[in-house]
Tab-separated table of C-alpha atoms in Angstrom:
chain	number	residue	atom	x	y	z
A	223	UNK	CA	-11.361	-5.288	40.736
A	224	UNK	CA	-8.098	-4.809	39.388
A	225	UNK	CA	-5.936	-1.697	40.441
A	226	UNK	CA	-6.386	-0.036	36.515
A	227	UNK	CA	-10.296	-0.093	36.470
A	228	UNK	CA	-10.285	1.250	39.611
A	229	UNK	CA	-7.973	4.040	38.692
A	230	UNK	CA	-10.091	4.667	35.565
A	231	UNK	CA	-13.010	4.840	38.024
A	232	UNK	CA	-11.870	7.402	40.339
A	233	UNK	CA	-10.187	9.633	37.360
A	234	UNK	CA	-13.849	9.417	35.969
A	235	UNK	CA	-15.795	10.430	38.847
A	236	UNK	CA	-13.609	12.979	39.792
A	237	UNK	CA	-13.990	14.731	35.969
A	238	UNK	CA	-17.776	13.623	37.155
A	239	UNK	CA	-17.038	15.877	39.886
A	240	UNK	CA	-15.183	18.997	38.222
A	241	UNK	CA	-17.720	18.861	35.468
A	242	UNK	CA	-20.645	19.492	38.086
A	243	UNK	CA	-18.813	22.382	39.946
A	244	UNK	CA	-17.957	23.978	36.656
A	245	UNK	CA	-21.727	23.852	35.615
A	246	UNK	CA	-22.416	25.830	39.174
A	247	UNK	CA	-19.849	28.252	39.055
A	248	UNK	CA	-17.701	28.677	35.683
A	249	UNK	CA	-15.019	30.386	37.389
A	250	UNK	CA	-13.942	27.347	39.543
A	251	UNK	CA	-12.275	25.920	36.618
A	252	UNK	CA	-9.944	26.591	33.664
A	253	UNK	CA	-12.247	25.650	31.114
A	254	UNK	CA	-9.906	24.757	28.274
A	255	UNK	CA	-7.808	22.374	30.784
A	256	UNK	CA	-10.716	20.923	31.733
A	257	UNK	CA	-12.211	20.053	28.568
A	258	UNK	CA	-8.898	18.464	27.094
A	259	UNK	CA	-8.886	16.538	30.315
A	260	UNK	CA	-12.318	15.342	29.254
A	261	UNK	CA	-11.787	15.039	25.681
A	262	UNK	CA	-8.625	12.355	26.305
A	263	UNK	CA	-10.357	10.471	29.203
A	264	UNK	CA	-12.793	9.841	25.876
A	265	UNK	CA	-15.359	12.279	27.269
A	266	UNK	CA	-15.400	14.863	23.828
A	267	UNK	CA	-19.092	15.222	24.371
A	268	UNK	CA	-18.761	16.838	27.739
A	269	UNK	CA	-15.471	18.692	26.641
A	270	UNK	CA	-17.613	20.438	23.872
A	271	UNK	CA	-20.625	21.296	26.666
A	272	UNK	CA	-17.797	23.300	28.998
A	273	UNK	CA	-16.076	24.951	25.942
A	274	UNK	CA	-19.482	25.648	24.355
A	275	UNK	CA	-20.513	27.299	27.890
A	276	UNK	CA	-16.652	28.937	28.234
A	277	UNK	CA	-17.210	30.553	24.596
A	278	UNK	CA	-19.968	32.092	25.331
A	279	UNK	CA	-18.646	34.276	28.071
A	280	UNK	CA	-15.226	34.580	26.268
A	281	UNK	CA	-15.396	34.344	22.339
A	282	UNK	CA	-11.439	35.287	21.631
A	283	UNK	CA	-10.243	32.591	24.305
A	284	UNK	CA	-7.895	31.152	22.085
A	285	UNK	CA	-6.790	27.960	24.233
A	286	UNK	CA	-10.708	27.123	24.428
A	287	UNK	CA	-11.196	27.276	20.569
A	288	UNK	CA	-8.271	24.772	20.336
A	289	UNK	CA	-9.524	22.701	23.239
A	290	UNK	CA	-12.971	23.186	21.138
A	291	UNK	CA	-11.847	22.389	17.759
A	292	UNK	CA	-9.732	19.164	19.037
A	293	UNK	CA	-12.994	17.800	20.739
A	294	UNK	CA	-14.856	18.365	18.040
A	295	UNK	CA	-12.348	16.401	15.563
A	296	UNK	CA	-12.754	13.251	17.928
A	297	UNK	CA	-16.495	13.454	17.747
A	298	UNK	CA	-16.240	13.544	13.789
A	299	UNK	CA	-17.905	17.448	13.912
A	300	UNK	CA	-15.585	18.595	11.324
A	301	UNK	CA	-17.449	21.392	10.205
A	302	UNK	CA	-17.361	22.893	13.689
A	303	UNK	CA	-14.131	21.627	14.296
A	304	UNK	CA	-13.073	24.149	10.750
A	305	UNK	CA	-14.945	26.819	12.516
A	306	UNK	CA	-13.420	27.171	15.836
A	307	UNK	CA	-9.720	26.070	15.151
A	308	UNK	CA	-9.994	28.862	11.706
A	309	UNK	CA	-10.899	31.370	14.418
A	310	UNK	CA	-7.900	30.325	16.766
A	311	UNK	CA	-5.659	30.620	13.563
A	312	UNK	CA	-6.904	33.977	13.017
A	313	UNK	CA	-6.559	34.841	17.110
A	314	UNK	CA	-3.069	33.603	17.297
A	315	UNK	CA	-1.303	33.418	13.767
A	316	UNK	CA	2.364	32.801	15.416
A	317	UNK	CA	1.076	29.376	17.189
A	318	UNK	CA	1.435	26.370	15.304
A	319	UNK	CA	-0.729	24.217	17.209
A	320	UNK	CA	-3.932	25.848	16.396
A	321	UNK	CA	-2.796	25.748	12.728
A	322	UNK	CA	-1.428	21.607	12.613
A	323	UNK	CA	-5.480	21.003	13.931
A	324	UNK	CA	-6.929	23.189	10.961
A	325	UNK	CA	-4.801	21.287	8.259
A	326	UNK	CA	-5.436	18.436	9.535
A	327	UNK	CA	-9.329	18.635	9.632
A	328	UNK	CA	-9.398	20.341	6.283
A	329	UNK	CA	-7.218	17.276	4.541
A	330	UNK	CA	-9.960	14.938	6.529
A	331	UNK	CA	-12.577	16.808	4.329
A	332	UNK	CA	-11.233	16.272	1.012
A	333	UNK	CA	-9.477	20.639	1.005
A	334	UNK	CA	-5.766	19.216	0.373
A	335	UNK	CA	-4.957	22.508	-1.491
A	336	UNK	CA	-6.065	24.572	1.665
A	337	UNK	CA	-3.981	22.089	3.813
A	338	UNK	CA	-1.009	22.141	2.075
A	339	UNK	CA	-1.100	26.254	2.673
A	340	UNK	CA	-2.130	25.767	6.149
A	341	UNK	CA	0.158	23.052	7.298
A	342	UNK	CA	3.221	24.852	4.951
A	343	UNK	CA	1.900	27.919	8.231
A	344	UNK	CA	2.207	25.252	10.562
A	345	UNK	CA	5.880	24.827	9.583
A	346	UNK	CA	6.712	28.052	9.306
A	347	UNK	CA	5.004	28.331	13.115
A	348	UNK	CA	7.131	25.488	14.685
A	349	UNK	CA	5.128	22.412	14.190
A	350	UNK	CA	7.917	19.705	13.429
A	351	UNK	CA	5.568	16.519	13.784
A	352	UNK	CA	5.714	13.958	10.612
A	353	UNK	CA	1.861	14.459	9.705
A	354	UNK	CA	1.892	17.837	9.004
A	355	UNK	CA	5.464	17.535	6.780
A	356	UNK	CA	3.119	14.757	5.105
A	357	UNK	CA	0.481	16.731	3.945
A	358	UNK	CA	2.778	19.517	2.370
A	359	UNK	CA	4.928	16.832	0.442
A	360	UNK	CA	1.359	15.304	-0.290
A	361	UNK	CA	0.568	17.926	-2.130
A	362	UNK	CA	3.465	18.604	-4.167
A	363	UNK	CA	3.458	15.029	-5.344
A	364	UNK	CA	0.145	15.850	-6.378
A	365	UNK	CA	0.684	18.955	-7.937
A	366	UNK	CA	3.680	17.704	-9.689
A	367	UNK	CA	1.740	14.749	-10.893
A	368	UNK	CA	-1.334	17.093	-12.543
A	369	UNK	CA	1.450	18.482	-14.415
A	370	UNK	CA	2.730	15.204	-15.931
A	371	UNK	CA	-0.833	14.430	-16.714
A	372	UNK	CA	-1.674	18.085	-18.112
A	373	UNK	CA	1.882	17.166	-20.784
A	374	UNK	CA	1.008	13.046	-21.439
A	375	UNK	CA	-2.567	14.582	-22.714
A	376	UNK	CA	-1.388	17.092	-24.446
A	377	UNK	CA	1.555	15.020	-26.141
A	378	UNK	CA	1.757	11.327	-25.348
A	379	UNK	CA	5.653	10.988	-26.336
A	380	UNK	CA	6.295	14.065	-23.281
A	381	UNK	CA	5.753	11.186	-20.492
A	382	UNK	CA	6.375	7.460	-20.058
A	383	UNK	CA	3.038	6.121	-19.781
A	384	UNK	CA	3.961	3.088	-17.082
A	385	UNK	CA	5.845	5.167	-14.847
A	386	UNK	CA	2.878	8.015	-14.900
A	387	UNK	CA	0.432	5.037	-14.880
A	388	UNK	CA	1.893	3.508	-12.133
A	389	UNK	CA	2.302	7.220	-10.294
A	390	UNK	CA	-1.248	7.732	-10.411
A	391	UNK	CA	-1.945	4.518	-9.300
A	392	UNK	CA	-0.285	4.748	-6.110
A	393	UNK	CA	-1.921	7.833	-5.690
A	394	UNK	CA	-5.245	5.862	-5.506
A	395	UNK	CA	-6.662	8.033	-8.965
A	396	UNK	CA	-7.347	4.570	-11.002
A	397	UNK	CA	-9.320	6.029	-13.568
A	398	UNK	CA	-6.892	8.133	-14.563
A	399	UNK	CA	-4.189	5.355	-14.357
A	400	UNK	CA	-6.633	3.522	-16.763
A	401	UNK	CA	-7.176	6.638	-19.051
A	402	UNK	CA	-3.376	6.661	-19.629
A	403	UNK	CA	-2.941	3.100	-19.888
A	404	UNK	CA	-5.560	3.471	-22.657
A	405	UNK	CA	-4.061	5.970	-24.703
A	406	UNK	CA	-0.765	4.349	-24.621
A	407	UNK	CA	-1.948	0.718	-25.287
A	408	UNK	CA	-4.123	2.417	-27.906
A	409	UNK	CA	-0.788	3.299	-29.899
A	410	UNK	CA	1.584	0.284	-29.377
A	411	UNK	CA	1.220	-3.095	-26.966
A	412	UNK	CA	3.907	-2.296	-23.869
A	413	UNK	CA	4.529	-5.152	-21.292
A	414	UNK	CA	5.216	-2.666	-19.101
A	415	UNK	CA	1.422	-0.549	-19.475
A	416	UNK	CA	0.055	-4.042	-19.366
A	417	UNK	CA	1.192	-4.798	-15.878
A	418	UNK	CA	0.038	-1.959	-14.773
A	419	UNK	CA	-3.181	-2.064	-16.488
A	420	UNK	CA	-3.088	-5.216	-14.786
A	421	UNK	CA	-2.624	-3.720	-10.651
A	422	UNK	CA	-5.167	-1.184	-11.315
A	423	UNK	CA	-7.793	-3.593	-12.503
A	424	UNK	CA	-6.824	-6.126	-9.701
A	425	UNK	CA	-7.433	-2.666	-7.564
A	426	UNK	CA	-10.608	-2.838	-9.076
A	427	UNK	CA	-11.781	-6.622	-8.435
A	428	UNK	CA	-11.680	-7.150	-12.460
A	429	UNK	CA	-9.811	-9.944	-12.309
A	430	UNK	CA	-10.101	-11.058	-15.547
A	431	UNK	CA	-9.308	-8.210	-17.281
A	432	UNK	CA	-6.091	-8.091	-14.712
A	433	UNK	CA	-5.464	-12.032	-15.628
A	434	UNK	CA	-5.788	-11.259	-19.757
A	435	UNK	CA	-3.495	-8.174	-19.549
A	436	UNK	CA	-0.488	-9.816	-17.616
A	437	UNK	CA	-1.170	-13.173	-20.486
A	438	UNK	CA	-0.296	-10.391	-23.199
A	439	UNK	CA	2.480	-9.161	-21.009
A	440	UNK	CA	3.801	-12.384	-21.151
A	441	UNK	CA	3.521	-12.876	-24.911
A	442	UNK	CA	5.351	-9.636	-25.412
A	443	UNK	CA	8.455	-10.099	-22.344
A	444	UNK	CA	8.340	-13.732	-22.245
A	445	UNK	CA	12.215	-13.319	-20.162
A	446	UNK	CA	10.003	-10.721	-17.487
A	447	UNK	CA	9.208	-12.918	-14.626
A	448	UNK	CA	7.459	-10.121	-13.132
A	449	UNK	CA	4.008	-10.451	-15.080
A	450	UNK	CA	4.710	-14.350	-14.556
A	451	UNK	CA	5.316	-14.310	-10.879
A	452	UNK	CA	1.800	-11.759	-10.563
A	453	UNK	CA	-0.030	-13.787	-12.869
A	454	UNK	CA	1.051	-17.639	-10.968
A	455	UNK	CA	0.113	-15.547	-7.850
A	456	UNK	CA	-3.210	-14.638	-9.072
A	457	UNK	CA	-4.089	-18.274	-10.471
A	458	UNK	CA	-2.943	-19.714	-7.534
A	459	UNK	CA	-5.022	-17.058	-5.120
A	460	UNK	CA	-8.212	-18.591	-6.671
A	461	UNK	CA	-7.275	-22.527	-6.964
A	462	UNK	CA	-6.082	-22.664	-10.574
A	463	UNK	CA	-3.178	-24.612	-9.783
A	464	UNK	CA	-2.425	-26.674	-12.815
A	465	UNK	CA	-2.883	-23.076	-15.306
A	466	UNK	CA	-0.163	-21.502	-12.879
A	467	UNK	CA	2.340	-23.926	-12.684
A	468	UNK	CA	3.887	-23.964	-16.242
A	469	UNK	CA	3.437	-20.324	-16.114
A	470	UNK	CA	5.802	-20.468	-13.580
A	471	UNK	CA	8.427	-23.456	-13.985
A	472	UNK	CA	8.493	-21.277	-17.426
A	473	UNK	CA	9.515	-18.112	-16.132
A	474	UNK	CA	11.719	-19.756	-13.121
A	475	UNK	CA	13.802	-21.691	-16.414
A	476	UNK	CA	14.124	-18.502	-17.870
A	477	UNK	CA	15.210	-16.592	-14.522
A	478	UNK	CA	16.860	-19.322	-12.448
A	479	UNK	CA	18.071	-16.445	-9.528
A	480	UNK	CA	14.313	-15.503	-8.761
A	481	UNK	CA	14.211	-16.343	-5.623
A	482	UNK	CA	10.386	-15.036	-5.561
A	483	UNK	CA	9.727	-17.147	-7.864
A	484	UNK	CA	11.408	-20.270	-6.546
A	485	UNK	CA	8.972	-19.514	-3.609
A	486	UNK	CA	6.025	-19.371	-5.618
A	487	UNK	CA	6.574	-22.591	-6.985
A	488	UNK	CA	7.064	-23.944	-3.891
A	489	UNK	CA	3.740	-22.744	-2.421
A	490	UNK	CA	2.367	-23.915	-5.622
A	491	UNK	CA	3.468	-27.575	-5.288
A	492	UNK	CA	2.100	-27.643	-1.463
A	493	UNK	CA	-1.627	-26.982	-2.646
A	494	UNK	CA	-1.412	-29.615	-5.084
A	495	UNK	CA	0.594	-31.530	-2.738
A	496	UNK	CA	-2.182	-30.673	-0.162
A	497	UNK	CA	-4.982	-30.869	-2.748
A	498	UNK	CA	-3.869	-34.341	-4.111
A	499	UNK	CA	-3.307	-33.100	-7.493
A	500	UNK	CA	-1.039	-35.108	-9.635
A	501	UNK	CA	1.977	-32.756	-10.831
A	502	UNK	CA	2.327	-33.369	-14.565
A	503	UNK	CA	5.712	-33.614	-16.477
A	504	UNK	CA	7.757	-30.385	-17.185
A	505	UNK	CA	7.175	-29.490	-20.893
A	506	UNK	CA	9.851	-29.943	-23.029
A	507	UNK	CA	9.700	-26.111	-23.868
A	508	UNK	CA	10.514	-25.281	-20.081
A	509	UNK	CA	13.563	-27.965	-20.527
A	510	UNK	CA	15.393	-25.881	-23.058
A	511	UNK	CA	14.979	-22.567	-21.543
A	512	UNK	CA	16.462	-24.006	-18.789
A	513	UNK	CA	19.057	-25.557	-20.130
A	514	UNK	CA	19.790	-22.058	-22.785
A	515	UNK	CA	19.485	-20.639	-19.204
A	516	UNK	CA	22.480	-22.840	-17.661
A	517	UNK	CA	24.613	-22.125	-20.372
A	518	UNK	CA	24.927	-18.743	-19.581
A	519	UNK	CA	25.954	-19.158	-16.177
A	520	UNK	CA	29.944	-19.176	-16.021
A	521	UNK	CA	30.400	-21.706	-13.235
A	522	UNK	CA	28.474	-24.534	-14.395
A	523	UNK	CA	30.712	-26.446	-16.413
A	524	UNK	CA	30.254	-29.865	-19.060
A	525	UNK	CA	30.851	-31.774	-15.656
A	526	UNK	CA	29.218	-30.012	-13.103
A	527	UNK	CA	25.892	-30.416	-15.551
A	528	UNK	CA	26.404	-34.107	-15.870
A	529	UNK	CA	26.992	-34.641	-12.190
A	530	UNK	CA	23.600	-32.821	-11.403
A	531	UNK	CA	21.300	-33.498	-14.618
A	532	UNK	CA	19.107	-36.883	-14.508
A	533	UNK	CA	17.971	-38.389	-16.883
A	534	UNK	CA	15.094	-36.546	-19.063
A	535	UNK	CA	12.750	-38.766	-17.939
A	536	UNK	CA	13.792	-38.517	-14.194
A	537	UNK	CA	14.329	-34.790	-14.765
A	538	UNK	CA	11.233	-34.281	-16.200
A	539	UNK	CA	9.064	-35.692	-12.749
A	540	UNK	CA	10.756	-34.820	-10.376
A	541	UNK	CA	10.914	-30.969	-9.711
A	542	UNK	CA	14.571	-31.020	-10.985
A	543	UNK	CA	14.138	-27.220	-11.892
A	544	UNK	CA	13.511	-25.393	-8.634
A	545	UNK	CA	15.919	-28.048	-7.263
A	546	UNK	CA	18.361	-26.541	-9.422
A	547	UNK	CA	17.385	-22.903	-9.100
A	548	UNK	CA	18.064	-23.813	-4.983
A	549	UNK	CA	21.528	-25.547	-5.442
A	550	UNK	CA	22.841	-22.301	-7.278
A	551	UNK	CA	21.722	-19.636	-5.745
A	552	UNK	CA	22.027	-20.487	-1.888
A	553	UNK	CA	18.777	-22.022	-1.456
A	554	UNK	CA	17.827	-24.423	1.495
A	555	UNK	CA	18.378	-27.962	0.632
A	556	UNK	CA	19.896	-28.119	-3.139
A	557	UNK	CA	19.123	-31.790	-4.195
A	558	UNK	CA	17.650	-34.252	-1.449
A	559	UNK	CA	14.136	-34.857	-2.810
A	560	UNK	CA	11.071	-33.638	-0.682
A	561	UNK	CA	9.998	-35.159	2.350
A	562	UNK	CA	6.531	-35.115	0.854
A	563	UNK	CA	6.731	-36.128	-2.787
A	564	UNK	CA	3.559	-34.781	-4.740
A	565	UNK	CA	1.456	-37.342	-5.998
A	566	UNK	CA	2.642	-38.331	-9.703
A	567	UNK	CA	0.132	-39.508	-12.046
């Protein structure tokens, strides 16, 4: 037996043991130390029988409604746990501990109003540990966010709908994201609504609906390479390798820098590479925005260009845009061709 187990052993036998003496003759032990001893040995059950016995002879014992109320948090008995710790608030309204337990459990039961105003006591009491802070900031994001709601549905023009979209989103309210995303789409197309139309539906599982509002995106901000890159990520997620790749040679010739995208290309060629898909020919289309994208970078020059350019042919087969995307912007290995061409058709 190794020498942890058996301390774990003894530790348990002799709470085995203090438990016992305590149910013969309450007085032999400090009650409240002995059920936090219990509850963080993983014993809460037995922590709430000595406090439950302790109460009864001593209702105002504020250190045994704490010990109480923290037991009962680990055993899920939040109701209880609201019961006991409001009752050590009320006993001892200058300690913060009693008060950091309370807001906790009543944010754990969906009261985030009441636990901002208990937690902001908490504060006020001493607590300095992150959690609480959280739950006060929490709220004011929350309460601040109502109030840009409240003003987008009483005037649309008050807010931007993306940002407040987006807001909501990341405050996990998605129909409310989708309600705004509604109204705005409902009064002019926006690339920017549509990608966010697009995370909450993903958030969702509608897939589709995420897939058809990051196409429009596209349409609308075809020099965006965010809905590209989220849109070759989604296609590629579920296999659809040959639909994402011109989606995303397109955006890549349009924003050589990307180095996301570079990377998604990449991982794109590897499953077909992987897959034994044939890669297909860059369009023509991609070839001019890449080439209207070349132009506007200063260092490339009428020789530089010829020095690096194939043939359109060559150039056209042979993954020549990511290469080039990697040779100006400090990617690994700018121009010796892949270990492990993909299969060409």
């Amino acid at each position: 037996m190794d020498a942890g187990a058996s301390f774990e052993g003894t530790l348990d036998h002799q709470l085995d043991v203090r438990v016992l003496r305590f149910r013969s003759r309450p007085d032999s032990e400090e009650p409240a130390l002995l059920a936090l001893e219990l509850v963080s040995a993983g014993r809460t059950h037995d922590a709430l029988e000595i406090v439950d016995a302790a109460l009864a002879a001593d209702p105002d014992d504020v250190d045994l409604l704490l010990g109480c109320g923290v037991a009962a948090v680990r055993t899920g008995q939040l109701t209880f746990a609201q019961l006991v710790l409001t009752r050590a608030a009320k006993k001892a309204p200058e300690w913060a501990e009693p008060l950091r337990w309370l807001a906790m459990v009543l944010s754990m039961r969906g009261r985030e109003e009441r636990a901002a105003e208990v937690a902001r006591r908490a504060i006020a009491a001493g607590a300095t540990d992150d959690a609480t802070r959280e739950l006060v900031r929490r709220h004011e994001r929350r309460v601040a966010l109502d109030a840009r709601l409240a003003r987008f549905r009483d005037d649309p023009e008050h807010e931007e709908p993306a940002l407040l979209a987006q807001a909501l989103l990341d405050d996990d309210r998605e129909a409310e994201a989708l309600e705004v995303i509604a109204t705005a789409l409902g009064r002019e197309e926006d690339a920017d609504v549509l990608v966010v139309e697009a995370r909450a539906r993903r958030a969702r599982h509608e897939d589709a609906r995420a897939e058809d509002a990051l196409r429009r995106a596209i349409a609308l901000a075809p020099d965006w390479s965010e809905p590209a890159r989220l849109l070759g990520t989604m296609l590629a997620d579920r296999g659809a390798l040959l639909e994402a790749l011109p989606i995303v040679e397109h955006a890549l010739a349009r924003n050589l820098d990307d180095t996301t995208l570079v990377a998604l290309l990449g991982r794109i060629e590897d499953q077909m590479r992987e897959a034994g898909i044939s890669r297909p020919e860059l369009a023509d289309a991609h070839l001019d925005d890449l080439l209207s994208t070349l132009d506007r970078i200063d260092p490339i020059g009428d020789e530089t260009r010829r020095a690096i350019a194939p043939s359109e042919p060559v150039r056209k087969r042979t993954g020549w845009l990511p290469r080039i995307a990697r040779r100006f912007f400090g990617m690994p290995d700018p121009s010796a061709p892949s270990a492990r061409p993909i299969a060409r058709a």
